[in-house]
Coordinates of C-alpha atoms and ligand atoms in Angstrom, one line a residue:
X1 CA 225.2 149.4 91.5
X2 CA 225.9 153.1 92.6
X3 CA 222.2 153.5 93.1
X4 CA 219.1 151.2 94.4
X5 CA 216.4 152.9 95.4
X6 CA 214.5 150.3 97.5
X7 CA 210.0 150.5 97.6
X8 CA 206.5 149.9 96.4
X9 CA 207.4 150.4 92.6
X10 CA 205.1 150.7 90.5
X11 CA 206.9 148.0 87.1
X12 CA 204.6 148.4 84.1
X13 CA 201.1 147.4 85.7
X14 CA 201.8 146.3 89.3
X15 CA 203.4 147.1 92.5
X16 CA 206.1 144.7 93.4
X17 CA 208.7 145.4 96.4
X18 CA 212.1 145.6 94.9
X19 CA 215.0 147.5 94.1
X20 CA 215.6 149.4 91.3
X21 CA 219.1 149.3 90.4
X22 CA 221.0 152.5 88.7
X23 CA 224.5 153.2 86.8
X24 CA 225.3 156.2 85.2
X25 CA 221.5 158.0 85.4
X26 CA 219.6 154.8 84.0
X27 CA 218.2 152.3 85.3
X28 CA 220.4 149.0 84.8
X29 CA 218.4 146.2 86.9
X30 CA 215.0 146.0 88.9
X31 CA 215.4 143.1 91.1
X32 CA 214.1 141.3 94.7
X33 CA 217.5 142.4 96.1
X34 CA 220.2 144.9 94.8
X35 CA 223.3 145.7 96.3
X36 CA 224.2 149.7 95.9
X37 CA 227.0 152.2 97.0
X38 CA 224.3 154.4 97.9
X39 CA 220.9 152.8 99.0
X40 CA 217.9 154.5 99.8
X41 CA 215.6 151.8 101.8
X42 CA 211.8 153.5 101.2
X43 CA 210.0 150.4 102.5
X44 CA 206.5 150.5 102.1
X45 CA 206.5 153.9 99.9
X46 CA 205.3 154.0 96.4
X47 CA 208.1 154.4 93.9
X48 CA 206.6 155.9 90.7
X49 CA 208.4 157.4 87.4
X50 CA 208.8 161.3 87.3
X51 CA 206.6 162.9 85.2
X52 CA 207.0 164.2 81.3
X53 CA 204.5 167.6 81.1
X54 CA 204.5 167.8 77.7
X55 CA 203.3 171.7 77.4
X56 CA 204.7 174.5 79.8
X57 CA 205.2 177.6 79.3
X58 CA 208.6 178.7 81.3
X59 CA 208.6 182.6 79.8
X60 CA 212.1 182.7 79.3
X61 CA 213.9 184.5 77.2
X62 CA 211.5 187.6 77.3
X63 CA 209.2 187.1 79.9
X64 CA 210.7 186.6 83.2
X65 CA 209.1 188.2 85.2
X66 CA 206.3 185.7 84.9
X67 CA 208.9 182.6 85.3
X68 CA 212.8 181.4 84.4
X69 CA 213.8 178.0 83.8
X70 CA 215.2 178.0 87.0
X71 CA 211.2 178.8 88.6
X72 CA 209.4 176.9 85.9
X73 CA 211.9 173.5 86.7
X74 CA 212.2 174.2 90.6
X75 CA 208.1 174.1 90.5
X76 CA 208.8 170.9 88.4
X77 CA 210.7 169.2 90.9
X78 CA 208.4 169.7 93.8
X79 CA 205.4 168.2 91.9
X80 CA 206.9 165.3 90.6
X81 CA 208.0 166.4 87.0
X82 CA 211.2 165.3 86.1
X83 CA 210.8 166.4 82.4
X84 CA 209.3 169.7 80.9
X85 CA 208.6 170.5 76.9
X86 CA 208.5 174.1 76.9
X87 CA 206.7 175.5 74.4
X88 CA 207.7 178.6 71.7
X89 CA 205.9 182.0 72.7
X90 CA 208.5 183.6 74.4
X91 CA 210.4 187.0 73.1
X92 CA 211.6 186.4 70.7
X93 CA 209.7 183.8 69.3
X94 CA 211.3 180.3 69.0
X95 CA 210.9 179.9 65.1
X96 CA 214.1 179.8 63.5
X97 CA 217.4 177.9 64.8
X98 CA 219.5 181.2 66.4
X99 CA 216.1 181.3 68.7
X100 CA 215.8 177.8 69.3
X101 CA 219.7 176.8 70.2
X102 CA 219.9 180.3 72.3
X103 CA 216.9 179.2 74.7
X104 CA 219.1 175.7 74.5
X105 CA 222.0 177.2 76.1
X106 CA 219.9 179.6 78.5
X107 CA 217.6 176.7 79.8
X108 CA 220.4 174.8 80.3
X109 CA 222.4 176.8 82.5
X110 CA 219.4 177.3 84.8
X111 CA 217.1 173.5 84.8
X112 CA 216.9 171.4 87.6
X113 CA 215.0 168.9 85.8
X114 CA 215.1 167.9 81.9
X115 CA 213.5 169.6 79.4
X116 CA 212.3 169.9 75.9
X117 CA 211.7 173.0 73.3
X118 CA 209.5 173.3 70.7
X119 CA 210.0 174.9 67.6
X120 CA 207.4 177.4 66.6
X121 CA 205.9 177.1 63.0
X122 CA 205.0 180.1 61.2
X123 CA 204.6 180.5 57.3
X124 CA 208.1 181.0 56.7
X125 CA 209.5 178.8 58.9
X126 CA 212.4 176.5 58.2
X127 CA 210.7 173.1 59.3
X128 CA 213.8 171.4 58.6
X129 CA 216.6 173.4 59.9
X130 CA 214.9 173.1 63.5
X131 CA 214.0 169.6 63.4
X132 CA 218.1 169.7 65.1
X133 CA 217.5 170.8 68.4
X134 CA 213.3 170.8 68.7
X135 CA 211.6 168.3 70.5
X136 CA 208.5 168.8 68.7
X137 CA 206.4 171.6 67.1
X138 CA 203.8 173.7 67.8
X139 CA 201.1 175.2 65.9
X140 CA 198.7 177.9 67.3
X141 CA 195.3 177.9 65.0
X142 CA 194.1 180.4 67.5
X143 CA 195.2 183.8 69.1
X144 CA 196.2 183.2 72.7
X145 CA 199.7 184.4 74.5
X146 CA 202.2 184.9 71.8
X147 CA 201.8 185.7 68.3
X148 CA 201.9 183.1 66.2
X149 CA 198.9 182.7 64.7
X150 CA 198.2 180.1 61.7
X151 CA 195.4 181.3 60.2
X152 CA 196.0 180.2 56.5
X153 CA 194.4 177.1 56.7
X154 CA 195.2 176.5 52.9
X155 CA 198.9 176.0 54.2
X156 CA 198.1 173.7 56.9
X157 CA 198.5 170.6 54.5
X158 CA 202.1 171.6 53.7
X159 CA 203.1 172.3 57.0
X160 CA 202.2 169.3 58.2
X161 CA 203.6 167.3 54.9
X162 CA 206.8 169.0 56.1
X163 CA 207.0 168.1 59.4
X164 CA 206.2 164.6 58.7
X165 CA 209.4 164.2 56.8
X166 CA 211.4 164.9 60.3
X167 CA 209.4 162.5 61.9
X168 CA 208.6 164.7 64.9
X169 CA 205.4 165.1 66.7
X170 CA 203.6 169.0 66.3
X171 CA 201.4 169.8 69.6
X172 CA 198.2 171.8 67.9
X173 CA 196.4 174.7 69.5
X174 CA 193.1 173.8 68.2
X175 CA 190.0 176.9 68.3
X176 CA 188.9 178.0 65.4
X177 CA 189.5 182.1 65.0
X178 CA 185.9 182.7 62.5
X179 CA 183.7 180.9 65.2
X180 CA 184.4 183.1 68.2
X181 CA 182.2 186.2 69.3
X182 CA 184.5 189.6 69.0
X183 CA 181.7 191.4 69.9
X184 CA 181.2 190.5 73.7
X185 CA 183.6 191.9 75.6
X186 CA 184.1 189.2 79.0
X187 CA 184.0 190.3 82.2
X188 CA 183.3 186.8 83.5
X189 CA 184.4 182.9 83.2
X190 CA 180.7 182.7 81.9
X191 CA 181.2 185.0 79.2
X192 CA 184.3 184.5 78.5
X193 CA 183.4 180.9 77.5
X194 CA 180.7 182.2 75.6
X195 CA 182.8 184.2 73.4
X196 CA 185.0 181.0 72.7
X197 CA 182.0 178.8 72.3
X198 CA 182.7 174.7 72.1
X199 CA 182.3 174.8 68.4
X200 CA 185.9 176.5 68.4
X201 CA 187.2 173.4 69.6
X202 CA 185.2 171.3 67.3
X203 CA 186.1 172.9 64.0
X204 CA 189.7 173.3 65.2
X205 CA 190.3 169.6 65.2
X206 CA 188.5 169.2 62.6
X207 CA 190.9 170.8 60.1
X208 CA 194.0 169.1 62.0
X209 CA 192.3 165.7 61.2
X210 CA 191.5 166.9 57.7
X211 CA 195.4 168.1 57.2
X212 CA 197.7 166.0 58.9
X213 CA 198.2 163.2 56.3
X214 CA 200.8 161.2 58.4
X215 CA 202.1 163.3 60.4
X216 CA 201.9 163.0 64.1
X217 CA 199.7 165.5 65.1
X218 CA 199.3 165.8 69.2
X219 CA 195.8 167.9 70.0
X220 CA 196.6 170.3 73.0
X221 CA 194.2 170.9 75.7
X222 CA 191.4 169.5 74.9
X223 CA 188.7 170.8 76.7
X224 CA 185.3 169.7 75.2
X225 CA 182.7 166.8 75.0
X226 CA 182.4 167.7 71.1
X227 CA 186.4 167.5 71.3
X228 CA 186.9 164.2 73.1
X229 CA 184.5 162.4 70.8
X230 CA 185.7 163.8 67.9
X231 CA 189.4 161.8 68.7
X232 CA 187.9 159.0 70.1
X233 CA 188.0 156.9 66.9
X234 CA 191.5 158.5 65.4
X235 CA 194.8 157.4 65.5
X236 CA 196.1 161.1 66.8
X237 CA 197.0 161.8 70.5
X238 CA 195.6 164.6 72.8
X239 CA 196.5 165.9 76.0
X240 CA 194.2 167.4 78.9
X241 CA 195.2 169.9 81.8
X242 CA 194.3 169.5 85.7
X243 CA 192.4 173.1 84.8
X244 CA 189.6 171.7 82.4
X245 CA 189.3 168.1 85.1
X246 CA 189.2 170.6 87.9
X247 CA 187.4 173.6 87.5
X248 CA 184.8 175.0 85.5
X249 CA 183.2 178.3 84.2
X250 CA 181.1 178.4 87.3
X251 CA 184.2 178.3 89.4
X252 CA 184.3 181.2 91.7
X253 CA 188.0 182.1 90.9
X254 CA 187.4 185.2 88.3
X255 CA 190.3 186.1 85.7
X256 CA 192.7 183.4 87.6
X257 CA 190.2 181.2 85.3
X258 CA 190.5 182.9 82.4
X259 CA 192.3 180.7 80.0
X260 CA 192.3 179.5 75.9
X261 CA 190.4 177.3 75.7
X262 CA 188.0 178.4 78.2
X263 CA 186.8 176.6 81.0
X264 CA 184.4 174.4 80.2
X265 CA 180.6 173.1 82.1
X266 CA 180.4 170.6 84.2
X267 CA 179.0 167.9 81.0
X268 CA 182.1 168.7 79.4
X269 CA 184.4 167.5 82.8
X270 CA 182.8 164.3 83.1
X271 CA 183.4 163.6 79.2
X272 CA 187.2 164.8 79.8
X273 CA 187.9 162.2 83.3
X274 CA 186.4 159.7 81.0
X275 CA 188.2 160.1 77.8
X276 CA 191.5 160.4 80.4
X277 CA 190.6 157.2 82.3
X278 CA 189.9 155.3 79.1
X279 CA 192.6 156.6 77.0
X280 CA 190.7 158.4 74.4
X281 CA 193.1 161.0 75.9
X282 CA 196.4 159.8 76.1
X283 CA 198.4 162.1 78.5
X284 CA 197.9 164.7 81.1
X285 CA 199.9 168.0 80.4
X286 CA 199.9 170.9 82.8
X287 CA 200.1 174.0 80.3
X288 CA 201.7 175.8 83.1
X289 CA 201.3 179.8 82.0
X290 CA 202.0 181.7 84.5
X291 CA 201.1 185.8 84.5
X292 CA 201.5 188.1 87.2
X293 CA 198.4 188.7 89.8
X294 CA 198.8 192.6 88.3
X295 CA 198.2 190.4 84.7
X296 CA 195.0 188.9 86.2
X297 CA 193.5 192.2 88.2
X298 CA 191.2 192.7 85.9
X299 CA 189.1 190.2 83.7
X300 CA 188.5 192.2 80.4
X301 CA 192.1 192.7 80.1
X302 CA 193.8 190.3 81.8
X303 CA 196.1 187.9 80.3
X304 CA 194.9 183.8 79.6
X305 CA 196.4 181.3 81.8
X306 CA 196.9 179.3 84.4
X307 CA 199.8 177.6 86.1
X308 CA 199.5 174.3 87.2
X309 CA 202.8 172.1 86.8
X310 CA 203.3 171.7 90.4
X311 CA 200.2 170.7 91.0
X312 CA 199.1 168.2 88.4
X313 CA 201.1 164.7 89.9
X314 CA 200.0 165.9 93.6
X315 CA 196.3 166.8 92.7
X316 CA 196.1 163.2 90.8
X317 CA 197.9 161.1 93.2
X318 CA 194.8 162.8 95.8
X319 CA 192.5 161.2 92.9
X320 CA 194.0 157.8 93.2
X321 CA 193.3 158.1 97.1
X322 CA 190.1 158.4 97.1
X323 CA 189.6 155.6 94.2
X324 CA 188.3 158.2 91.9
X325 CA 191.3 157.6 89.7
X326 CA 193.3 154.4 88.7
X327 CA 197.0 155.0 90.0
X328 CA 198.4 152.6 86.5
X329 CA 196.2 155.1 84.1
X330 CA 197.8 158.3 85.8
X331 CA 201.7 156.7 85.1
X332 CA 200.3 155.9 82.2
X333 CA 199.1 158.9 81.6
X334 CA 201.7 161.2 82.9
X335 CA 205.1 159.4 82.4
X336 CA 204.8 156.3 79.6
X337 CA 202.6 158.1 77.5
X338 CA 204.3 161.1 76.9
X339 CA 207.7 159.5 76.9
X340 CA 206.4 157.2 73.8
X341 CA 204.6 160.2 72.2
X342 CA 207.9 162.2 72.3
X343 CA 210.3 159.4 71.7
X344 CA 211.9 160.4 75.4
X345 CA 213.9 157.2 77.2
X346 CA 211.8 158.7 80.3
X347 CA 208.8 157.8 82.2
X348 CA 209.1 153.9 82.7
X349 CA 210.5 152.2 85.3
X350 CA 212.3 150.0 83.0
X351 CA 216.0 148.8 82.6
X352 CA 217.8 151.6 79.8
X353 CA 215.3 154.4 80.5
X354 CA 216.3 157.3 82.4
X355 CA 216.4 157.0 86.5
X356 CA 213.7 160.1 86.9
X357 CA 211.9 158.3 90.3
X358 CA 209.8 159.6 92.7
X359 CA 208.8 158.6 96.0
X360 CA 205.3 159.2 97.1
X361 CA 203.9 158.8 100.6
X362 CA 200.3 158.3 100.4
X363 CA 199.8 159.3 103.7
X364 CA 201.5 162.8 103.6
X365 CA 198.3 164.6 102.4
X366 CA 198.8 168.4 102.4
X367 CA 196.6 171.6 101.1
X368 CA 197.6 173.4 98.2
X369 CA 198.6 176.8 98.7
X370 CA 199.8 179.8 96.4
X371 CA 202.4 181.0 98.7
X372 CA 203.6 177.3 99.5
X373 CA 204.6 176.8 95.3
X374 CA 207.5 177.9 93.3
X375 CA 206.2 179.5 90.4
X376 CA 207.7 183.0 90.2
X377 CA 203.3 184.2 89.5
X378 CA 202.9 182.7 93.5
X379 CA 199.4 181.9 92.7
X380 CA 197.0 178.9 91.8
X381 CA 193.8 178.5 90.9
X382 CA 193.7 175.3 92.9
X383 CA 193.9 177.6 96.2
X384 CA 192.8 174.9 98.9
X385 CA 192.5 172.0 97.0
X386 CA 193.8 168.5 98.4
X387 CA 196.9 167.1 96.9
X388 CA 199.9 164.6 97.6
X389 CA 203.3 166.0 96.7
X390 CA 206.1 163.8 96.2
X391 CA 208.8 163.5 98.7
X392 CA 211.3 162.4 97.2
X393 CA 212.2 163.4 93.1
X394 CA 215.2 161.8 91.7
X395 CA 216.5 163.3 88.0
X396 CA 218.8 160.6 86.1
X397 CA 219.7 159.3 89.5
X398 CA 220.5 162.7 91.3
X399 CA 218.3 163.3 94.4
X400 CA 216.4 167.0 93.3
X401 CA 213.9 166.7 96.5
X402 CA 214.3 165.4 99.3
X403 CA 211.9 164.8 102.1
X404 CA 209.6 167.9 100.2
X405 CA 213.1 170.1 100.0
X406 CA 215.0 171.2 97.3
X407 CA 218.3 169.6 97.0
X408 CA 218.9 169.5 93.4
X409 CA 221.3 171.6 91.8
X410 CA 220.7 174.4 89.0
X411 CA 222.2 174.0 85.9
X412 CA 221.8 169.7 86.4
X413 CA 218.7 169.6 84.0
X414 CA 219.8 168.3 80.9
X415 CA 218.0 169.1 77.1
X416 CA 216.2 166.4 74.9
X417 CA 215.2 166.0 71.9
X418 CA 213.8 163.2 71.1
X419 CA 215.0 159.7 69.6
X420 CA 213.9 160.1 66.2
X421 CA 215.1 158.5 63.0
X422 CA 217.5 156.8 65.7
X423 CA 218.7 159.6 66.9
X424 CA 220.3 159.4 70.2
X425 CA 219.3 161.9 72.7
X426 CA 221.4 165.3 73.2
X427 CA 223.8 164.6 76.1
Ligands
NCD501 C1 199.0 180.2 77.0 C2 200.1 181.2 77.5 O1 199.8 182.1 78.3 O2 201.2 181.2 77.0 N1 197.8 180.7 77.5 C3 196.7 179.9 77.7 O3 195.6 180.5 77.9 N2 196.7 178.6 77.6 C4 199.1 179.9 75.6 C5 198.3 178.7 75.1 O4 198.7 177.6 75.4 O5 197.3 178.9 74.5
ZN502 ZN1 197.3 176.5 73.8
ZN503 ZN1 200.0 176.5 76.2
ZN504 ZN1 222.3 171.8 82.3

C-alpha cells in the first residue's frame, strides 16, 4: 500500500484495531495488518471519517472580506471537515452556469479540503444547464443573506418537478415570509425570535412537503419542535447546526446570536438532540456564515449568522465524552449521512470511498477560542465552550493537519459533484 494509517477505527458500527490500507486517495483494504510505504502507527487513537458539512457559506467571489475558500477550507481542516458544499449567495449570485463554473475554478485554486457548490434557483433559472457542475440546489423561501428570495409559491411545484429530472438533491431554506412580524424592530435574541416566530418554520416545510413530488428535497436548519415533528414521519432529509443544539435565545451572546432561523427556547433544543440522536434528523451541518464583528456591532442592523464549521466535529466529539452523545450517530450523522444524501464517495471508512480520515485523541480536550480559529470573522459564538479537535486530518490520503498544524497544501482541495445518474465524480 502507499498508505496505512494504523488505530481505533471506527468500520461501520464498531471500533476494531486495524489498518486502513490506501492507493491513489481511496481506501483499497482495511485489514488486522497492512504493510505501507508510508505508515502512520496511531495505536490506541480513534480513527474516524472526515466530515461532509453540507451548508457553508465561504463568501467568495464577492464577499471576502468575511471568508475565501482558502479561510472557509483551512477552518475546515482544523475541525475535522474534509468536505464543504458551499452554498450560492455570494456576488454574484451562483444561478446560472458562467457563475457556477467561475466559483469552480476560483475555489479550486485556493481549497485545502474538497468541496461542493450549489446552484441557486431563482424563477428564471436554467435547472438543467447547472445540474453540470452543481452538487445540489438551493432554495431560499425566506429573506436571509443574499437575495434570492422564492416567494411565488405557485412555482414551487415546477421547480421542484424540474430538479427531480437531474436527480439532484435541493437544500430548502424553510420560514415562511407572510408569518413574520415586520413591525418589531429586534434589539435582542428575545425579540428577534419573536419576530420570526416558530410558525415560520412550520408553514415553511409545509409547502416543501406539499411541492416536492419526488424530488429530494433536504430541509436546512431546522430549528423547531413544530419542525422536527413535522419530518418525523416523511421520507425527506433535514439537517441541524451546532448553533440551534447549543445555544438559545436566552444565550447571553447579543447579535453574535442573531441568525435565520432564530435561536430557538430551550423545549425546542431538547426536541432537536432527539430528532439528531434518533435520526429524525439525518445530518449535522455547520451553516458556517461568517460577518465581520463591525457586521455584528449592533443588533438592529447587524447581519444574521454564525460561523461554526470548525467547531461542529470538536464540540460533538466533547458530547461523545461525556456520554451525552453516541460517537456511531455523530459518524453517522456527520460523514455517512451526508455522503449518501449527496451521492459523495466520502464519509465511510470503507474500501473505494475516499481516504478523508481523521485522528482524534480523546484525551486532548481544549477550550474554544475566537482568536485560536481560522475563520477570516475571528469570532464564535461558542467562546469558552469545551471541544476536541482533531489532530490529525487526512484529505484523499494527503496529511492536511498534523498534530493540530496545518500541513496541507492550498490549491489540493478537489471539487465534487455528486455521482448522479452514474456519474463519476469531477477529478
Ligand atoms: C446565512 C448567511 O449569512 O449567508 N445567514 C443565516 O442567518 N443563516 C444565510 C442562510 O443560510 O440563511
Ligand atoms: Zn438558511
Ligand atoms: Zn445558510
Ligand atoms: Zn484544487
Amino acid at each position: 500500500m502507499e498508505l496505512v494509517i494504523e488505530g481505533n477505527a471506527l468500520i461501520d458500527k464498531e471500533i476494531v484495531k486495524c489498518c486502513i490500507g490506501v492507493e491513489e486517495g481511496k481506501i483499497k483494504a482495511i485489514k488486522k495488518i497492512l504493510k505501507g510505504e508510508k505508515h502512520h502507527d496511531f495505536g490506541d487513537k480513534l480513527i474516524l471519517p472526515g466530515a461532509i458539512d453540507a451548508h457553508v457559506h465561504f463568501r467568495d467571489p464577492g464577499l471576502t472580506h468575511k471568508e475565501d475558500f482558502g479561510t472557509g477550507t483551512t477552518s475546515c481542516a482544523f475541525g475535522g471537515v474534509t468536505c464543504a458544499l458551499d452554498m450560492p449567495n455570494t456576488l454574484p449570485p451562483v444561478t446560472n452556469i458562467l457563475a457556477l463554473e467561475e466559483k469552480a475554478r476560483n475555489a479550486d485554486m485556493k481549497a485545502f479540503v474538497d468541496f461542493g457548490l450549489f446552484a441557486g434557483v431563482s424563477l428564471n433559472c436554467d435547472i438543467e444547464a447547472l445540474a453540470k457542475s452543481a452538487v445540489g440546489y438551493k432554495i431560499y423561501l425566506a429573506t436571509t443573506t443574499g437575495d434570492m428570495l422564492i416567494d411565488d409559491y405557485k412555482a414551487l411545484e415546477g421547480i421542484f418537478k424540474d430538479i427531480n429530472e437531474t436527480e439532484k438533491p435541493v437544500s430548502v431554506h424553510c420560514e415562511d415570509e407572510a408569518l413574520m412580524d415586520r413591525t418589531l424592530n429586534p434589539d435582542s435574541l428575545r425579540k428577534y425570535l419573536k419576530s420570526r416566530p416558530n410558525i415560520c418554520e412550520e408553514s415553511g416545510i409545509k409547502k416543501v412537503l406539499n411541492n416536492r413530488g419526488n424530488a429530494k428535497a433536504h430541509i436546512c436548519h431546522v430549528s423547531t419542535s413544530e419542525g422536527a415533528r413535522l419530518i418525523e414521519n416523511e421520507s425527506i432529509t433535514s439537517e441541524v447546526t451546532p448553533h440551534h443544539l447549543f445555544l438559545n435565545s436566552n444565550s447571553d451572546i447579543g447579535a453574535l446570536g442573531k441568525v435565520n432561523p432564530p435561536l430557538r427556547e430551550s423545549k425546542d433544543q431538547e426536541a432537536l438532540w432527539n430528532a439528531l440522536s434518533q435520526g429524525t434528523i439525518d445530518i449535522m451541518a455547520s451553516d458556517h456564515a461568517p460577518h465581520t464583528l463591525d457586521e455584528k456591532e449592533q443588533f438592529e442592523t447587524a447581519a444574521p449568522g454564525i460561523p461554526g464549521v470548525e467547531t461542529m466535529v470538536p464540540l460533538m466529539l466533547y458530547m461523545v465524552k461525556q456520554n451525552k452523545f453516541q460517537l456511531e450517530r455523530l459518524v453517522d450523522a456527520a460523514c455517512k449521512r451526508p455522503g449518501e444524501i449527496f451521492h459523495l464517495k466520502k464519509g465511510r471508512l470503507a474500501p473505494g470511498y475516499d481516504a478523508d480520515i481523521i485522528m482524534v485523541d480523546m484525551r486532548s480536550e481544549a477550550e474554544i477560542k475566537g482568536k485560536n480559529l481560522h475563520s477570516k470573522c475571528g469570532w464564535t459564538p461558542f467562546e469558552g465552550f469545551s471541544a476536541i479537535f482533531p489532530r490529525f486530518t487526512f484529505v484523499r490520503g494527503e496529511v492536511v493537519i498534523e498534530d493540530w498544524e496545518l500541513t496541507g497544501e492550498r490549491g489540493y482541495g478537489k471539487m465534487v459533484i455528486g455521482n448522479h445518474m452514474g456519474m463519476e465524480n469531477k477529478e
